[in-house]
CSV table of N, CA and C in Angstrom, one decimal:
chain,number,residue,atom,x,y,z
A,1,UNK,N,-20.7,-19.2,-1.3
A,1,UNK,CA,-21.0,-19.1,0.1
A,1,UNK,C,-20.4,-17.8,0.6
A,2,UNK,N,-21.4,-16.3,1.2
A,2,UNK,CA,-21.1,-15.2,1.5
A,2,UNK,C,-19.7,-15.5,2.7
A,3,UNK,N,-19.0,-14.7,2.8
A,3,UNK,CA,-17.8,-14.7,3.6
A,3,UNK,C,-18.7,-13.8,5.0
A,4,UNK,N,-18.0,-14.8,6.1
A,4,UNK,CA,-18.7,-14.3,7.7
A,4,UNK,C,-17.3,-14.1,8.4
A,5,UNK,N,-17.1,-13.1,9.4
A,5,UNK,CA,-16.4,-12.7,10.1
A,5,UNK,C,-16.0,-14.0,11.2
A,6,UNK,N,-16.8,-14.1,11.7
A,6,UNK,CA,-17.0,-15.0,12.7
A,6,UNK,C,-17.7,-16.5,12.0
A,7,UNK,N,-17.4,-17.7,13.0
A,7,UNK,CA,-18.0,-18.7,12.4
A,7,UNK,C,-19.8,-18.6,13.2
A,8,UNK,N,-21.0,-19.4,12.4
A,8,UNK,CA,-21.5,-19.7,13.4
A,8,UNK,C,-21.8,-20.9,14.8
A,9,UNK,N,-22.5,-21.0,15.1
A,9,UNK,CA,-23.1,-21.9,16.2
A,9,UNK,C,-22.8,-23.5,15.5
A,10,UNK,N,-23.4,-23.4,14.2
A,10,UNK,CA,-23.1,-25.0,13.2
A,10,UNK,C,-21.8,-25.0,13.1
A,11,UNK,N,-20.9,-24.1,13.1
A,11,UNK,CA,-19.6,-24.0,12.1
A,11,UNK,C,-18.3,-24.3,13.2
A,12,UNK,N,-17.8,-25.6,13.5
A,12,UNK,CA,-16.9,-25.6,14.1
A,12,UNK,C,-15.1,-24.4,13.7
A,13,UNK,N,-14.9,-24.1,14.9
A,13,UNK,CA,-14.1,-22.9,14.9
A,13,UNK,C,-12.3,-23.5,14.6
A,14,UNK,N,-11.9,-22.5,14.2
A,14,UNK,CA,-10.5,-23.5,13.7
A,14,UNK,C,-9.7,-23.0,14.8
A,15,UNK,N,-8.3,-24.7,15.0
A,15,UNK,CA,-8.0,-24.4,16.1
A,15,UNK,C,-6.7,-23.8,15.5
A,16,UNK,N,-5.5,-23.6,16.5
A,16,UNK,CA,-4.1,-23.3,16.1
A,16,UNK,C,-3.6,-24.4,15.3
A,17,UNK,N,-4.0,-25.3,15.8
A,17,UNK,CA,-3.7,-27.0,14.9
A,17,UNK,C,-3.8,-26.5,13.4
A,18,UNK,N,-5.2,-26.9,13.5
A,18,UNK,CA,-6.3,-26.6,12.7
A,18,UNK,C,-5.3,-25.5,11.2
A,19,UNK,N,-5.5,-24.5,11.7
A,19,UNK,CA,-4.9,-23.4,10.7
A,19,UNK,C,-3.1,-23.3,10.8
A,20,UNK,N,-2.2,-24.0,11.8
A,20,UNK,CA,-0.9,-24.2,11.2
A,20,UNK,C,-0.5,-25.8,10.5
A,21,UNK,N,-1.4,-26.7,10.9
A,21,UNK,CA,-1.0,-28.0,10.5
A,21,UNK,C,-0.4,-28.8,11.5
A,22,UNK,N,0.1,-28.4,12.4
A,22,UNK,CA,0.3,-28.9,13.3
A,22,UNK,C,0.0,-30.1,13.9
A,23,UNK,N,-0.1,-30.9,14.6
A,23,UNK,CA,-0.4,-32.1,15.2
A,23,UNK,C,-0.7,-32.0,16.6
A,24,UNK,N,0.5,-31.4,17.5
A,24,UNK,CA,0.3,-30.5,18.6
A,24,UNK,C,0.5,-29.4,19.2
A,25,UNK,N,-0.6,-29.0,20.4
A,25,UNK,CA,-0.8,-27.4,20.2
A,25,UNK,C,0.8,-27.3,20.4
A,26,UNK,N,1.6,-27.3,21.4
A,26,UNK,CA,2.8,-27.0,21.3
A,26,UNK,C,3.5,-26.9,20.1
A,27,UNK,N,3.4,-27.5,19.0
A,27,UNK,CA,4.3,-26.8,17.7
A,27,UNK,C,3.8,-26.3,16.9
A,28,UNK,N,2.0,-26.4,17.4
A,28,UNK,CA,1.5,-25.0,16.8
A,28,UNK,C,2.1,-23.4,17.6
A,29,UNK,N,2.1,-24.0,18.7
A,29,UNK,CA,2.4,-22.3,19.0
A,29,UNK,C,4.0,-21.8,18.4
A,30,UNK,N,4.3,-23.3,18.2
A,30,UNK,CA,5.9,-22.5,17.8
A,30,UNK,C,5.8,-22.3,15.8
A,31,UNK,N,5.3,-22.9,15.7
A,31,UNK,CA,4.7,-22.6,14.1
A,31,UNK,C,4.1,-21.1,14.1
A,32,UNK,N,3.2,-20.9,14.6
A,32,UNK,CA,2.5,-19.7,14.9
A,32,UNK,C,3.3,-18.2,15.3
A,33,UNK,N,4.4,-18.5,15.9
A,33,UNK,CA,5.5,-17.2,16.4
A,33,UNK,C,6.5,-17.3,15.2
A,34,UNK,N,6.8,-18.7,14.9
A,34,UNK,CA,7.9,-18.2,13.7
A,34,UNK,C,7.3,-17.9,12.7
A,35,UNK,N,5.9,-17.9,12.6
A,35,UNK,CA,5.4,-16.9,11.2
A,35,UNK,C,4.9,-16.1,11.4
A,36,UNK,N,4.6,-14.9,12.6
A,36,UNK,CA,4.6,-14.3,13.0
A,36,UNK,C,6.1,-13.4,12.8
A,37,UNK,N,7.7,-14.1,12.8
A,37,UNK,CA,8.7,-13.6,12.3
A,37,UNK,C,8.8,-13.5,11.1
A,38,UNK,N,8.6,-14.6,10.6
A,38,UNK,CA,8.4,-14.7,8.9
A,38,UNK,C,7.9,-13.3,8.5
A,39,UNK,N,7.0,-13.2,9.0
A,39,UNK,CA,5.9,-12.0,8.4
A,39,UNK,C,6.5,-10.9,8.5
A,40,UNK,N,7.4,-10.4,10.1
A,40,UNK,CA,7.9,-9.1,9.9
A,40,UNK,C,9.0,-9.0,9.2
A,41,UNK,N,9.3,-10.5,9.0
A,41,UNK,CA,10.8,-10.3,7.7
A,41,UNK,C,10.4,-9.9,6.6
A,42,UNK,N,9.5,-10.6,6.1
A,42,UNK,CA,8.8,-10.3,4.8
A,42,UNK,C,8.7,-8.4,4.9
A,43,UNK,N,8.6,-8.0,5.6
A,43,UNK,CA,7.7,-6.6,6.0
A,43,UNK,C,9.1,-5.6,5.9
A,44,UNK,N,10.1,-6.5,6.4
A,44,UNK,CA,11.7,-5.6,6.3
A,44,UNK,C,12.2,-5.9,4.9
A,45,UNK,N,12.2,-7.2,4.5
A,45,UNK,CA,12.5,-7.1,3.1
A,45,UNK,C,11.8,-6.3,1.9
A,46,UNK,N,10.6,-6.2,2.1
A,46,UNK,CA,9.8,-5.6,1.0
A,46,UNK,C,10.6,-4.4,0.9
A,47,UNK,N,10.3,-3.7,2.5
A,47,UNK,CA,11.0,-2.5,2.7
A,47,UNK,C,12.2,-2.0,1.7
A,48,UNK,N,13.3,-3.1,2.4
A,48,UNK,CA,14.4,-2.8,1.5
A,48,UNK,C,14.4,-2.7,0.2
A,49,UNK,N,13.7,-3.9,-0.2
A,49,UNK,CA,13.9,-3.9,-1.6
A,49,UNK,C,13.0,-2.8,-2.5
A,50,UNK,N,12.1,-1.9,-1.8
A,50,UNK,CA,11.8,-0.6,-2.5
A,50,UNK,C,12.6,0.6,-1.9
A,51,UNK,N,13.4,0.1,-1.6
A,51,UNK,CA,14.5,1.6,-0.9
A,51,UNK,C,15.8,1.2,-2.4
A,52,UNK,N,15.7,0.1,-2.2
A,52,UNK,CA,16.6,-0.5,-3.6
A,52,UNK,C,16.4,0.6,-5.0
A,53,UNK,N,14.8,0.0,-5.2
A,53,UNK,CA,14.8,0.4,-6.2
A,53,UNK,C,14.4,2.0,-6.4
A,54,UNK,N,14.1,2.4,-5.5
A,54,UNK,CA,14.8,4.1,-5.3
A,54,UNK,C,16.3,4.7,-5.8
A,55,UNK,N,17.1,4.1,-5.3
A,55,UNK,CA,18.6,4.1,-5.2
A,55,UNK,C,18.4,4.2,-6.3
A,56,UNK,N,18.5,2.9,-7.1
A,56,UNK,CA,18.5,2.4,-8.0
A,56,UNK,C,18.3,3.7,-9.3
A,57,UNK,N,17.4,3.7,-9.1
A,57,UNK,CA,16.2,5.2,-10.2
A,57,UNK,C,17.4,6.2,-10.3
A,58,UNK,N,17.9,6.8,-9.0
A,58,UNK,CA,18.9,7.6,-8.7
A,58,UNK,C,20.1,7.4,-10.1
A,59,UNK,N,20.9,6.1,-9.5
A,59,UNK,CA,21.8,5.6,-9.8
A,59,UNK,C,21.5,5.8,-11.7
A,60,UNK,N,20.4,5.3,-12.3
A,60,UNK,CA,20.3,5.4,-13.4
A,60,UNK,C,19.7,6.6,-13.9
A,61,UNK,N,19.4,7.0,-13.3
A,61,UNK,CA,19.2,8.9,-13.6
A,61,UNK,C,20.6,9.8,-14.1
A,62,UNK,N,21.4,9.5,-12.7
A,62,UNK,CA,22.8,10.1,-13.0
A,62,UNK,C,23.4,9.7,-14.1
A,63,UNK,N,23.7,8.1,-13.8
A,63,UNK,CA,24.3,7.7,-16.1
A,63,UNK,C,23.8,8.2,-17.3
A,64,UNK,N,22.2,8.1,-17.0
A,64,UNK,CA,21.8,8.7,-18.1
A,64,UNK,C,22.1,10.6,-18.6
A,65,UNK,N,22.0,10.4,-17.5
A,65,UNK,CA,22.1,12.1,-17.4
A,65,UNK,C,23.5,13.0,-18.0
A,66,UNK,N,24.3,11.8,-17.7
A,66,UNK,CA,26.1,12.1,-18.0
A,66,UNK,C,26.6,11.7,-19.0
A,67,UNK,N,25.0,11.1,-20.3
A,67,UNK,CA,25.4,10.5,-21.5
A,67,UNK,C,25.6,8.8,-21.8
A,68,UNK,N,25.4,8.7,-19.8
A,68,UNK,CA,25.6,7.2,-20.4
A,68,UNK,C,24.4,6.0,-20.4
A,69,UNK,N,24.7,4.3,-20.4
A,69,UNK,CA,23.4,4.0,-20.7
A,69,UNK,C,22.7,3.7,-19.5
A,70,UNK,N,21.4,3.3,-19.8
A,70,UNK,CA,20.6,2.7,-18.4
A,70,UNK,C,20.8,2.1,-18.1
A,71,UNK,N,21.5,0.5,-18.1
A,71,UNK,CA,21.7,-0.3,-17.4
A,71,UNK,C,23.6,-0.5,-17.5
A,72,UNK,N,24.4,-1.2,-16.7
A,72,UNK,CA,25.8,-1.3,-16.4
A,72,UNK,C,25.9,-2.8,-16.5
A,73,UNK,N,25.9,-3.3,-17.5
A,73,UNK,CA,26.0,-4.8,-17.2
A,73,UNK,C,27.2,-5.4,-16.6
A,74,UNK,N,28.2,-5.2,-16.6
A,74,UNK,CA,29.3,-5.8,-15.7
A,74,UNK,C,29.1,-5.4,-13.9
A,75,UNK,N,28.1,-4.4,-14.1
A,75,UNK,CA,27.9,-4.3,-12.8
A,75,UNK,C,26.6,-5.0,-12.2
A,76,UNK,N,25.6,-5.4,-13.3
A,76,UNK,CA,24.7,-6.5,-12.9
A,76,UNK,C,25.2,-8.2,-12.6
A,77,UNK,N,26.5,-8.6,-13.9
A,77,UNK,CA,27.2,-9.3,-13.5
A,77,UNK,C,27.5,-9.5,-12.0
A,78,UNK,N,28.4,-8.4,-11.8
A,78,UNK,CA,28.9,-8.4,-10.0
A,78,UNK,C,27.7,-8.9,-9.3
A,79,UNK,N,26.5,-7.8,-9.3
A,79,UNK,CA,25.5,-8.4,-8.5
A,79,UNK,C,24.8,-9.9,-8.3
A,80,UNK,N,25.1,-10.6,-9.6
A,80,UNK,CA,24.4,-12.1,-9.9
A,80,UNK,C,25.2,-12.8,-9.2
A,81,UNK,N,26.8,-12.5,-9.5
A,81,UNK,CA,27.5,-13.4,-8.5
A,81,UNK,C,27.3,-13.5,-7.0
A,82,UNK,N,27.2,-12.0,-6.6
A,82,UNK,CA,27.5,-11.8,-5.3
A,82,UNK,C,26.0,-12.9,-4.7
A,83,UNK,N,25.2,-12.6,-5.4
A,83,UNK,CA,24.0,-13.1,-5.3
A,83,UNK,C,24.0,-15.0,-4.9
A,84,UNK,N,24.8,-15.1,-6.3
A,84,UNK,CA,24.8,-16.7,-6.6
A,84,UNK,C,25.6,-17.4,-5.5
A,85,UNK,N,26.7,-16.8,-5.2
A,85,UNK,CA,28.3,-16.8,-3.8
A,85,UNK,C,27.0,-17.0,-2.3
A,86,UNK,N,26.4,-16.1,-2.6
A,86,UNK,CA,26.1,-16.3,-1.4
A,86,UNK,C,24.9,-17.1,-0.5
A,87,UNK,N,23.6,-17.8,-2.2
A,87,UNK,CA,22.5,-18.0,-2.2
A,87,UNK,C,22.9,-19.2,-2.8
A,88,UNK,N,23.9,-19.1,-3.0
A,88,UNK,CA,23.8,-20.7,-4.6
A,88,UNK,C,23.0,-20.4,-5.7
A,89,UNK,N,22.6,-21.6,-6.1
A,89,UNK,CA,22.0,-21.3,-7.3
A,89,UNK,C,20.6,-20.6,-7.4
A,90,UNK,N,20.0,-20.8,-6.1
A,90,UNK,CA,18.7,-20.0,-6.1
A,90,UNK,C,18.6,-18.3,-6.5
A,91,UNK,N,20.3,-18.3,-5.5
A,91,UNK,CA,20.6,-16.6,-5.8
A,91,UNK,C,20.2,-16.0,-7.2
A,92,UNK,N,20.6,-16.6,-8.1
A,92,UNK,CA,20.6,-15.7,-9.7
A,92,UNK,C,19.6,-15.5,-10.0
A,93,UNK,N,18.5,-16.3,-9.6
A,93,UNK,CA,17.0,-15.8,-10.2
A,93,UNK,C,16.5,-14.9,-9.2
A,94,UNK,N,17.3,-15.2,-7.9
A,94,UNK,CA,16.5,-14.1,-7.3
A,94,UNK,C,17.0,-12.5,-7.4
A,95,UNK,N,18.2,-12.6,-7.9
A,95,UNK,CA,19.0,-11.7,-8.2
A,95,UNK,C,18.6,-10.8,-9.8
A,96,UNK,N,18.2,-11.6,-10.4
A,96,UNK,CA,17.1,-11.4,-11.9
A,96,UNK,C,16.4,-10.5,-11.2
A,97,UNK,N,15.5,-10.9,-10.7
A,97,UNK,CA,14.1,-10.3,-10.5
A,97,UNK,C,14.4,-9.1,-9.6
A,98,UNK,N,15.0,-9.1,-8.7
A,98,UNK,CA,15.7,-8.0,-8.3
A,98,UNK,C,16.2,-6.8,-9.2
A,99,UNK,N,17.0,-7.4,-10.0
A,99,UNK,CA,17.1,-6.4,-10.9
A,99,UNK,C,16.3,-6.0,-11.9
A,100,UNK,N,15.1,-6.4,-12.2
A,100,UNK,CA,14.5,-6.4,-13.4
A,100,UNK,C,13.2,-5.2,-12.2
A,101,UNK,N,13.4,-5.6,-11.0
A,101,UNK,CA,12.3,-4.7,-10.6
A,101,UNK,C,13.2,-3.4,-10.1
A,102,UNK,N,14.1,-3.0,-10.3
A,102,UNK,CA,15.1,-1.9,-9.9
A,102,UNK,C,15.5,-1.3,-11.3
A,103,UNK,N,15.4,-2.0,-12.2
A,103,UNK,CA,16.1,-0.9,-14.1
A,103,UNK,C,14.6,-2.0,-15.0
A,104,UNK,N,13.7,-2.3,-14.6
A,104,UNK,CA,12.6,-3.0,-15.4
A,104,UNK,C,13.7,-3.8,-16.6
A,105,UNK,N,12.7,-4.0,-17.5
A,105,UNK,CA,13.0,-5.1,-18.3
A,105,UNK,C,13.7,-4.7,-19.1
A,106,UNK,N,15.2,-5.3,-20.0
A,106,UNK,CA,16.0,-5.2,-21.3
A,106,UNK,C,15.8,-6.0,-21.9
């Protein structure tokens, strides 16, 4: 079925309910603003985390450059904790992937 911009005349239109799940419009509209936040957090985080991995590039430019290696593991350590301290357990994996997308894969 081609994708339409608009619904037609047959095609009932979806409401705020409808597309947050909601039950009522009132916690649709509060559903609807807080992912409206959601969204520009997402938009600040991405941010960061490609300013990260800029740094980052830098950071392992200079070691390499001064003979030493690509990655600092006692200093990825630090970052998993600080990660884990602060996230719990969810921290480490997110803290993984963080790192894995800032020095790629070892």
């Amino acid at each position: 079925m081609p994708f339409r911009d608009a619904p037609s005349d047959e095609e009932p239109r979806m409401t705020a309910t409808d597309i947050t799940g909601a039950r009522t419009p009132e916690a649709a509209g509060v559903i609807a603003g807080a992912r409206e936040r959601i969204d520009a957090l997402d938009d600040r985080i991405i941010g960061l985390i490609q300013e990260r991995v800029a740094v980052s590039a830098v950071v392992q430019e200079a070691r390499i450059a001064s003979g030493g290696r690509r990655v600092n593991l006692s200093r990825e350590m630090e970052i998993l904790g600080r990660y884990s301290e602060a996230l719990g357990r969810p921290g480490t994996p997110l803290a993984m992937t963080l790192l894995e997308l800032c020095r790629g894969r070892i």
